[in-house]
mmCIF file of C-alpha atoms in Angstrom:
data_model
loop_
_atom_site.group_PDB
_atom_site.id
_atom_site.type_symbol
_atom_site.label_atom_id
_atom_site.label_comp_id
_atom_site.label_asym_id
_atom_site.label_seq_id
_atom_site.Cartn_x
_atom_site.Cartn_y
_atom_site.Cartn_z
ATOM 1 C CA MET A 1 -67.568 2.903 52.066
ATOM 2 C CA ALA A 2 -67.611 3.311 48.894
ATOM 3 C CA ILE A 3 -69.117 6.662 48.386
ATOM 4 C CA ALA A 4 -66.366 7.946 51.575
ATOM 5 C CA PHE A 5 -64.254 6.256 49.113
ATOM 6 C CA ALA A 6 -65.376 7.984 45.841
ATOM 7 C CA PRO A 7 -63.875 11.209 46.864
ATOM 8 C CA THR A 8 -60.644 9.849 47.990
ATOM 9 C CA SER A 9 -60.501 7.277 44.719
ATOM 10 C CA LYS A 10 -60.275 11.198 42.767
ATOM 11 C CA PRO A 11 -56.617 10.514 42.360
ATOM 12 C CA LEU A 12 -57.677 7.102 40.545
ATOM 13 C CA PRO A 13 -57.986 9.275 37.150
ATOM 14 C CA PRO A 14 -54.599 9.570 37.792
ATOM 15 C CA VAL A 15 -53.817 5.891 38.777
ATOM 16 C CA ARG A 16 -55.955 5.022 35.934
ATOM 17 C CA ALA A 17 -53.761 7.003 33.685
ATOM 18 C CA ILE A 18 -50.530 5.717 34.529
ATOM 19 C CA THR A 19 -52.026 1.756 34.447
ATOM 20 C CA ALA A 20 -52.736 3.205 31.121
ATOM 21 C CA ALA A 21 -49.872 4.431 29.870
ATOM 22 C CA ALA A 22 -48.487 0.560 31.505
ATOM 23 C CA SER A 23 -51.001 -1.036 29.156
ATOM 24 C CA SER A 24 -50.081 0.904 26.177
ATOM 25 C CA ALA A 25 -47.211 0.752 26.436
ATOM 26 C CA TYR A 26 -47.198 -2.825 27.248
ATOM 27 C CA ASN A 27 -49.482 -2.935 24.462
ATOM 28 C CA ALA A 28 -47.239 -0.871 22.292
ATOM 29 C CA SER A 29 -44.249 -3.301 23.258
ATOM 30 C CA SER A 30 -45.291 -5.367 20.662
ATOM 31 C CA SER A 31 -44.798 -2.528 18.058
ATOM 32 C CA TYR A 32 -41.575 -1.503 19.613
ATOM 33 C CA THR A 33 -40.300 -4.760 19.210
ATOM 34 C CA PRO A 34 -38.812 -3.355 16.050
ATOM 35 C CA CYS A 35 -37.167 -0.208 17.139
ATOM 36 C CA ILE A 36 -36.043 -2.422 20.497
ATOM 37 C CA SER A 37 -34.738 -4.809 16.900
ATOM 38 C CA SER A 38 -33.151 -2.096 14.694
ATOM 39 C CA PHE A 39 -31.360 -0.050 18.009
ATOM 40 C CA SER A 40 -29.782 -3.124 18.956
ATOM 41 C CA ASN A 41 -28.562 -2.973 15.825
ATOM 42 C CA GLY A 42 -27.788 0.156 15.474
ATOM 43 C CA SER A 43 -25.200 -0.632 18.338
ATOM 44 C CA LYS A 44 -24.208 -3.459 16.451
ATOM 45 C CA ILE A 45 -23.577 -1.211 13.394
ATOM 46 C CA ARG A 46 -21.170 1.349 15.833
ATOM 47 C CA LEU A 47 -19.354 -1.781 17.867
ATOM 48 C CA ARG A 48 -18.963 -2.729 14.550
ATOM 49 C CA ASN A 49 -17.322 0.721 13.513
ATOM 50 C CA GLY A 50 -15.909 0.939 17.353
ATOM 51 C CA ARG A 51 -14.037 -2.535 15.495
ATOM 52 C CA LYS A 52 -12.179 -1.135 12.989
ATOM 53 C CA SER A 53 -12.229 3.006 13.475
ATOM 54 C CA PRO A 54 -9.365 3.043 16.489
ATOM 55 C CA PRO A 55 -6.608 2.489 13.680
ATOM 56 C CA LEU A 56 -8.289 5.638 11.598
ATOM 57 C CA LEU A 57 -8.025 7.170 14.853
ATOM 58 C CA ILE A 58 -5.216 6.940 15.789
ATOM 59 C CA LYS A 59 -2.894 10.154 15.245
ATOM 60 C CA CYS A 60 -0.349 11.368 12.927
ATOM 61 C CA GLY A 61 3.281 9.787 15.421
ATOM 62 C CA GLY A 62 1.320 7.563 17.543
ATOM 63 C CA GLY A 63 2.108 9.946 20.445
ATOM 64 C CA GLY A 64 5.525 10.940 18.959
ATOM 65 C CA ALA A 65 6.991 7.915 20.079
ATOM 66 C CA VAL A 66 8.625 4.648 17.877
ATOM 67 C CA GLN A 67 5.314 1.750 17.512
ATOM 68 C CA GLU A 68 7.097 -1.452 18.184
ATOM 69 C CA ILE A 69 3.834 -3.404 15.255
ATOM 70 C CA ASP A 70 3.670 -6.663 13.740
ATOM 71 C CA GLU A 71 2.508 -8.646 11.480
ATOM 72 C CA SER A 72 -1.415 -8.808 12.665
ATOM 73 C CA GLN A 73 -1.118 -4.386 12.877
ATOM 74 C CA PHE A 74 0.524 -3.915 10.085
ATOM 75 C CA ASP A 75 -2.649 -3.467 7.721
ATOM 76 C CA ASP A 76 -4.478 -0.851 10.230
ATOM 77 C CA VAL A 77 -1.482 1.221 12.119
ATOM 78 C CA VAL A 78 0.150 1.836 7.998
ATOM 79 C CA LEU A 79 -1.751 0.751 5.294
ATOM 80 C CA LYS A 80 -5.038 2.467 6.412
ATOM 81 C CA SER A 81 -3.185 5.644 7.948
ATOM 82 C CA SER A 82 -4.670 9.177 7.362
ATOM 83 C CA CYS A 83 -1.484 9.912 8.195
ATOM 84 C CA PRO A 84 2.180 8.777 6.190
ATOM 85 C CA VAL A 85 3.361 6.132 7.512
ATOM 86 C CA LEU A 86 7.568 5.796 8.230
ATOM 87 C CA VAL A 87 8.201 1.854 8.314
ATOM 88 C CA GLU A 88 11.587 0.942 9.750
ATOM 89 C CA PHE A 89 12.799 -3.145 9.858
ATOM 90 C CA VAL A 90 14.927 -3.977 12.432
ATOM 91 C CA ALA A 91 16.751 -6.826 13.963
ATOM 92 C CA THR A 92 18.026 -7.718 17.199
ATOM 93 C CA TRP A 93 21.843 -7.714 16.990
ATOM 94 C CA CYS A 94 21.814 -5.625 14.751
ATOM 95 C CA GLY A 95 24.147 -2.076 15.269
ATOM 96 C CA PRO A 96 23.579 -0.510 12.724
ATOM 97 C CA CYS A 97 19.302 -0.813 13.718
ATOM 98 C CA ARG A 98 20.776 0.342 16.840
ATOM 99 C CA LEU A 99 22.935 3.565 16.354
ATOM 100 C CA ILE A 100 19.877 5.341 14.255
ATOM 101 C CA ALA A 101 17.373 4.176 16.529
ATOM 102 C CA PRO A 102 17.496 7.437 18.847
ATOM 103 C CA ALA A 103 17.598 9.339 15.582
ATOM 104 C CA VAL A 104 13.944 7.900 14.688
ATOM 105 C CA GLN A 105 13.053 8.151 18.168
ATOM 106 C CA SER A 106 13.439 12.080 18.174
ATOM 107 C CA LEU A 107 12.402 12.800 15.017
ATOM 108 C CA ALA A 108 9.446 10.762 15.653
ATOM 109 C CA LYS A 109 8.612 13.325 18.308
ATOM 110 C CA GLU A 110 10.015 16.191 16.149
ATOM 111 C CA TYR A 111 7.106 14.707 13.729
ATOM 112 C CA GLU A 112 4.417 14.044 15.713
ATOM 113 C CA SER A 113 2.105 15.706 14.007
ATOM 114 C CA LYS A 114 2.558 15.445 10.520
ATOM 115 C CA LEU A 115 3.946 11.758 11.233
ATOM 116 C CA THR A 116 3.781 8.432 12.450
ATOM 117 C CA ILE A 117 6.670 6.336 12.718
ATOM 118 C CA VAL A 118 6.876 2.714 13.353
ATOM 119 C CA LYS A 119 8.982 -0.423 13.647
ATOM 120 C CA VAL A 120 9.206 -3.631 12.209
ATOM 121 C CA ASP A 121 11.498 -6.510 13.695
ATOM 122 C CA HIS A 122 11.901 -8.614 10.564
ATOM 123 C CA ASP A 123 12.386 -12.533 12.904
ATOM 124 C CA ALA A 124 8.953 -12.403 13.768
ATOM 125 C CA ASN A 125 8.188 -11.099 10.961
ATOM 126 C CA PRO A 126 8.660 -13.074 8.236
ATOM 127 C CA GLY A 127 5.677 -12.897 5.915
ATOM 128 C CA LEU A 128 5.537 -8.679 5.638
ATOM 129 C CA ILE A 129 9.631 -9.038 4.905
ATOM 130 C CA GLU A 130 8.457 -11.559 1.719
ATOM 131 C CA GLU A 131 5.757 -9.356 1.133
ATOM 132 C CA TYR A 132 8.332 -6.114 0.888
ATOM 133 C CA LYS A 133 10.985 -8.391 0.463
ATOM 134 C CA VAL A 134 13.957 -6.808 2.622
ATOM 135 C CA TYR A 135 17.112 -7.851 3.057
ATOM 136 C CA GLY A 136 19.474 -4.960 4.278
ATOM 137 C CA LEU A 137 18.676 -4.081 7.679
ATOM 138 C CA PRO A 138 17.814 -1.555 8.904
ATOM 139 C CA ALA A 139 15.482 -1.108 6.144
ATOM 140 C CA LEU A 140 12.997 2.172 5.683
ATOM 141 C CA ILE A 141 10.122 3.029 3.507
ATOM 142 C CA MET A 142 7.305 4.996 3.089
ATOM 143 C CA PHE A 143 3.995 4.167 3.213
ATOM 144 C CA GLN A 144 1.203 6.684 2.740
ATOM 145 C CA ASN A 145 -2.956 5.975 1.375
ATOM 146 C CA GLY A 146 -1.988 2.239 1.623
ATOM 147 C CA LYS A 147 1.250 2.214 -0.553
ATOM 148 C CA GLU A 148 4.660 2.298 -0.647
ATOM 149 C CA ILE A 149 6.183 5.556 -1.422
ATOM 150 C CA PRO A 150 7.695 4.362 -5.319
ATOM 151 C CA GLU A 151 11.680 4.951 -4.320
ATOM 152 C CA SER A 152 10.827 5.510 -0.231
ATOM 153 C CA ARG A 153 13.236 2.569 0.435
ATOM 154 C CA ARG A 154 16.104 2.804 2.433
ATOM 155 C CA GLU A 155 18.710 0.384 3.914
ATOM 156 C CA GLY A 156 21.703 1.320 6.836
ATOM 157 C CA ALA A 157 22.184 4.045 8.647
ATOM 158 C CA ILE A 158 22.009 6.971 8.389
ATOM 159 C CA SER A 159 22.582 9.825 10.009
ATOM 160 C CA LYS A 160 19.749 12.151 11.798
ATOM 161 C CA ALA A 161 20.122 15.284 9.063
ATOM 162 C CA LYS A 162 19.697 12.998 6.744
ATOM 163 C CA LEU A 163 16.633 11.060 7.901
ATOM 164 C CA LYS A 164 15.734 14.484 8.472
ATOM 165 C CA GLU A 165 15.819 15.354 5.397
ATOM 166 C CA TYR A 166 14.978 12.020 3.800
ATOM 167 C CA ILE A 167 11.202 12.090 5.618
ATOM 168 C CA ASP A 168 10.594 16.166 4.534
ATOM 169 C CA LYS A 169 11.135 14.777 0.925
ATOM 170 C CA TYR A 170 8.151 12.861 0.800
ATOM 171 C CA LEU A 171 5.659 14.887 3.043
ATOM 172 C CA GLU A 172 6.396 17.372 0.819
ATOM 173 C CA SER A 173 6.160 14.775 -2.106
ATOM 174 C CA VAL A 174 2.856 13.862 -0.188
ATOM 175 C CA SER A 175 1.355 17.557 0.630
ATOM 176 C CA VAL A 176 1.550 18.298 -3.084
ATOM 177 C CA VAL A 177 -0.314 15.143 -4.868
ATOM 178 C CA MET B 1 20.065 -32.497 10.006
ATOM 179 C CA ARG B 2 22.739 -30.905 8.052
ATOM 180 C CA ALA B 3 24.979 -30.303 11.283
ATOM 181 C CA LEU B 4 24.397 -33.832 12.221
ATOM 182 C CA GLN B 5 25.903 -34.690 9.351
ATOM 183 C CA ALA B 6 28.766 -32.946 9.472
ATOM 184 C CA SER B 7 29.478 -33.702 12.667
ATOM 185 C CA THR B 8 29.615 -37.117 12.383
ATOM 186 C CA SER B 9 31.606 -37.304 8.686
ATOM 187 C CA TYR B 10 33.570 -34.616 11.165
ATOM 188 C CA SER B 11 34.563 -37.349 13.329
ATOM 189 C CA ALA B 12 34.989 -40.087 11.731
ATOM 190 C CA GLY B 13 37.336 -38.173 8.802
ATOM 191 C CA LEU B 14 39.617 -37.447 12.495
ATOM 192 C CA GLY B 15 39.755 -40.747 14.037
ATOM 193 C CA ILE B 16 37.687 -39.920 16.689
ATOM 194 C CA SER B 17 35.420 -44.042 17.592
ATOM 195 C CA SER B 18 31.884 -43.635 17.648
ATOM 196 C CA VAL B 19 31.031 -42.385 20.409
ATOM 197 C CA THR B 20 32.023 -38.854 20.191
ATOM 198 C CA ALA B 21 28.791 -37.827 20.997
ATOM 199 C CA PRO B 22 27.823 -34.859 18.101
ATOM 200 C CA PRO B 23 27.943 -31.316 19.370
ATOM 201 C CA SER B 24 25.200 -30.903 21.948
ATOM 202 C CA ARG B 25 22.741 -28.740 19.201
ATOM 203 C CA PRO B 26 22.283 -25.122 20.771
ATOM 204 C CA ARG B 27 19.858 -24.878 23.084
ATOM 205 C CA ARG B 28 17.636 -23.233 21.020
ATOM 206 C CA ARG B 29 14.463 -22.981 18.608
ATOM 207 C CA LEU B 30 15.383 -22.052 14.530
ATOM 208 C CA GLY B 31 14.872 -18.749 13.935
ATOM 209 C CA VAL B 32 11.798 -17.694 15.945
ATOM 210 C CA VAL B 33 12.906 -13.955 17.068
ATOM 211 C CA ALA B 34 16.797 -13.430 18.124
ATOM 212 C CA LYS B 35 16.281 -12.556 21.638
ATOM 213 C CA ASP B 36 18.374 -14.840 23.635
ATOM 214 C CA GLU B 37 22.229 -14.729 24.863
ATOM 215 C CA PRO B 38 24.514 -15.776 22.877
ATOM 216 C CA THR B 39 26.801 -18.421 24.727
ATOM 217 C CA GLU B 40 29.711 -16.770 26.805
ATOM 218 C CA LYS B 41 31.829 -18.757 24.591
ATOM 219 C CA SER B 42 30.783 -17.522 20.885
ATOM 220 C CA ILE B 43 31.005 -14.514 21.644
ATOM 221 C CA GLU B 44 35.209 -14.505 23.283
ATOM 222 C CA ILE B 45 35.610 -16.535 19.801
ATOM 223 C CA MET B 46 33.513 -13.354 17.744
ATOM 224 C CA ARG B 47 35.629 -10.713 20.273
ATOM 225 C CA LYS B 48 38.885 -12.254 19.274
ATOM 226 C CA PHE B 49 38.240 -12.351 15.663
ATOM 227 C CA SER B 50 36.436 -8.556 14.988
ATOM 228 C CA GLU B 51 39.919 -7.311 16.961
ATOM 229 C CA GLN B 52 41.856 -9.315 14.605
ATOM 230 C CA TYR B 53 40.848 -8.155 11.695
ATOM 231 C CA ALA B 54 39.979 -5.089 12.685
ATOM 232 C CA ARG B 55 44.031 -5.100 12.283
ATOM 233 C CA LYS B 56 44.537 -7.420 9.531
ATOM 234 C CA SER B 57 42.016 -5.196 7.333
ATOM 235 C CA ASP B 58 43.057 -1.690 8.985
ATOM 236 C CA THR B 59 39.486 -0.886 10.006
ATOM 237 C CA TYR B 60 38.482 0.535 13.200
ATOM 238 C CA PHE B 61 35.424 -0.217 15.066
ATOM 239 C CA CYS B 62 32.680 2.325 15.433
ATOM 240 C CA VAL B 63 33.124 5.329 17.476
ATOM 241 C CA ASP B 64 29.873 3.918 19.467
ATOM 242 C CA LYS B 65 30.701 0.624 21.022
ATOM 243 C CA GLY B 66 27.278 -0.125 21.109
ATOM 244 C CA VAL B 67 27.597 -0.885 17.802
ATOM 245 C CA THR B 68 30.257 -2.822 18.016
ATOM 246 C CA SER B 69 29.127 -5.267 21.201
ATOM 247 C CA VAL B 70 25.522 -5.223 19.169
ATOM 248 C CA VAL B 71 27.524 -6.963 15.977
ATOM 249 C CA ILE B 72 29.955 -9.043 18.027
ATOM 250 C CA LYS B 73 26.523 -10.552 20.167
ATOM 251 C CA GLY B 74 24.867 -11.425 16.922
ATOM 252 C CA LEU B 75 27.167 -12.930 15.009
ATOM 253 C CA ALA B 76 27.996 -14.919 18.307
ATOM 254 C CA GLU B 77 24.013 -15.809 17.882
ATOM 255 C CA HIS B 78 24.190 -17.271 14.403
ATOM 256 C CA ARG B 79 27.546 -19.142 15.693
ATOM 257 C CA ASP B 80 25.376 -20.710 18.161
ATOM 258 C CA THR B 81 22.624 -21.711 16.259
ATOM 259 C CA LEU B 82 23.636 -22.049 12.097
ATOM 260 C CA GLY B 83 27.750 -22.957 13.453
ATOM 261 C CA ALA B 84 28.225 -19.902 11.042
ATOM 262 C CA PRO B 85 29.241 -15.995 11.620
ATOM 263 C CA LEU B 86 25.972 -14.434 9.250
ATOM 264 C CA CYS B 87 25.795 -11.732 9.283
ATOM 265 C CA PRO B 88 23.383 -10.325 12.029
ATOM 266 C CA CYS B 89 22.177 -7.117 9.971
ATOM 267 C CA ARG B 90 20.569 -9.007 6.894
ATOM 268 C CA HIS B 91 17.056 -11.009 6.617
ATOM 269 C CA TYR B 92 17.967 -14.667 4.736
ATOM 270 C CA ASP B 93 14.431 -16.439 3.772
ATOM 271 C CA ASP B 94 16.871 -19.272 5.035
ATOM 272 C CA LYS B 95 18.935 -18.453 7.372
ATOM 273 C CA ALA B 96 20.704 -22.857 6.968
ATOM 274 C CA ALA B 97 20.994 -22.285 3.061
ATOM 275 C CA GLU B 98 22.627 -18.926 3.227
ATOM 276 C CA ALA B 99 25.148 -19.579 6.821
ATOM 277 C CA GLN B 100 26.344 -22.869 3.989
ATOM 278 C CA GLN B 101 27.324 -20.679 1.210
ATOM 279 C CA GLY B 102 28.811 -18.685 3.087
ATOM 280 C CA PHE B 103 28.351 -14.833 1.186
ATOM 281 C CA TRP B 104 27.422 -13.281 4.103
ATOM 282 C CA ASN B 105 29.281 -15.237 6.964
ATOM 283 C CA CYS B 106 31.970 -13.240 8.610
ATOM 284 C CA PRO B 107 33.827 -11.771 6.626
ATOM 285 C CA CYS B 108 31.350 -11.144 4.085
ATOM 286 C CA VAL B 109 32.449 -11.194 0.802
ATOM 287 C CA PRO B 110 31.906 -7.485 0.361
ATOM 288 C CA MET B 111 33.836 -6.487 3.595
ATOM 289 C CA ARG B 112 36.395 -8.509 1.887
ATOM 290 C CA GLU B 113 36.633 -7.831 -1.269
ATOM 291 C CA ARG B 114 35.318 -3.163 -0.816
ATOM 292 C CA LYS B 115 35.970 -3.432 2.455
ATOM 293 C CA GLU B 116 32.394 -2.398 3.447
ATOM 294 C CA CYS B 117 30.095 -3.346 6.276
ATOM 295 C CA HIS B 118 26.979 -2.184 6.177
ATOM 296 C CA CYS B 119 26.509 -3.521 9.873
ATOM 297 C CA MET B 120 29.300 -1.090 11.231
ATOM 298 C CA LEU B 121 31.898 -3.026 12.593
ATOM 299 C CA PHE B 122 34.787 -2.598 10.617
ATOM 300 C CA LEU B 123 34.369 0.760 9.637
ATOM 301 C CA THR B 124 37.548 2.701 7.727
ATOM 302 C CA PRO B 125 39.079 5.852 8.759
ATOM 303 C CA ASP B 126 37.500 7.772 6.713
ATOM 304 C CA ASN B 127 33.697 6.917 8.019
ATOM 305 C CA ASP B 128 31.627 8.999 9.640
ATOM 306 C CA PHE B 129 30.782 6.313 12.359
ATOM 307 C CA ALA B 130 34.662 5.618 12.926
ATOM 308 C CA GLY B 131 36.219 5.766 15.656
ATOM 309 C CA ASP B 132 39.717 5.091 16.377
ATOM 310 C CA GLU B 133 39.750 1.320 18.368
ATOM 311 C CA GLN B 134 40.886 -2.089 17.334
ATOM 312 C CA ALA B 135 39.698 -3.135 20.604
ATOM 313 C CA ILE B 136 36.946 -4.121 22.555
ATOM 314 C CA THR B 137 36.614 -5.982 26.185
ATOM 315 C CA LEU B 138 34.249 -8.536 27.131
ATOM 316 C CA GLU B 139 33.283 -6.082 29.807
ATOM 317 C CA GLU B 140 32.833 -2.496 27.398
ATOM 318 C CA ILE B 141 30.125 -6.124 25.065
ATOM 319 C CA ARG B 142 28.467 -7.118 28.662
ATOM 320 C CA GLU B 143 28.143 -3.075 30.029
ATOM 321 C CA THR B 144 26.476 -1.612 26.423
ATOM 322 C CA THR B 145 24.346 -4.403 25.722
ATOM 323 C CA ALA B 146 22.930 -5.492 28.995
ATOM 324 C CA ASN B 147 19.402 -3.350 29.188
ATOM 325 C CA MET B 148 18.777 -5.569 26.115
#
């Protein structure tokens, strides 16, 4: 019987081979452990990057819309932005804020690839207001490389043509630098 | 606190009995996001004030009455919460103190002195945004601020 089995046991070597492989894999598993841990480290790094990278991946213009942001997003969206950011400080019951909204909106679309435009409500974000000393509303401040562009602040209503001039001026100075 | 004291001395000054309750505290939070609707009464008071002051100062409402409406509502909101029509187009570190100080209570000092209303409620005729009206109805205010 055993002999009869012998030929049929020919395919055994592969079985054995599999066993061997399995056992070697098993043996190797201990040596693999560091690999696994380094892999999980790797995935942690990716997670860490993943958490930080979305703001970096935000394209200029935020899809051509004016995004409303709060204090907690200011760092990522404005200060860490790779392109210039125009921040508009507004209030709910502020007439001129409402007046310039359509122009700001339309320019956000027009400058989609070069500029991000965001708005910040003054009442809900006192920390930012205090930091940037904004009083008259609406207030516009242009940011680049994590800093307010000197003398870029403007208060009050502005026509679309003037706003365009204002943006162009800073985009030019930015690209020269 | 301040409002309460004021109301006490007010009733005492007029010899009203102590039974008179202090005016019900404006039903809102102090100085969080100003999204609440102001009271009808305050809107009406500020609407009338705006019409009168425009005529008195020879100024006109914005060609976009939505701007006028929003500002009137903002003034009404501050009247409700602060007891004074503090300008809604500025940020204040301390609204209550500012309202008491009065510089930015409507009509603010720049308006009274130089006809400068950065809120665009009262525009001199030479202003690009000036319309030709000195009147606004409650209905207009309602319509132009309906979707806010």
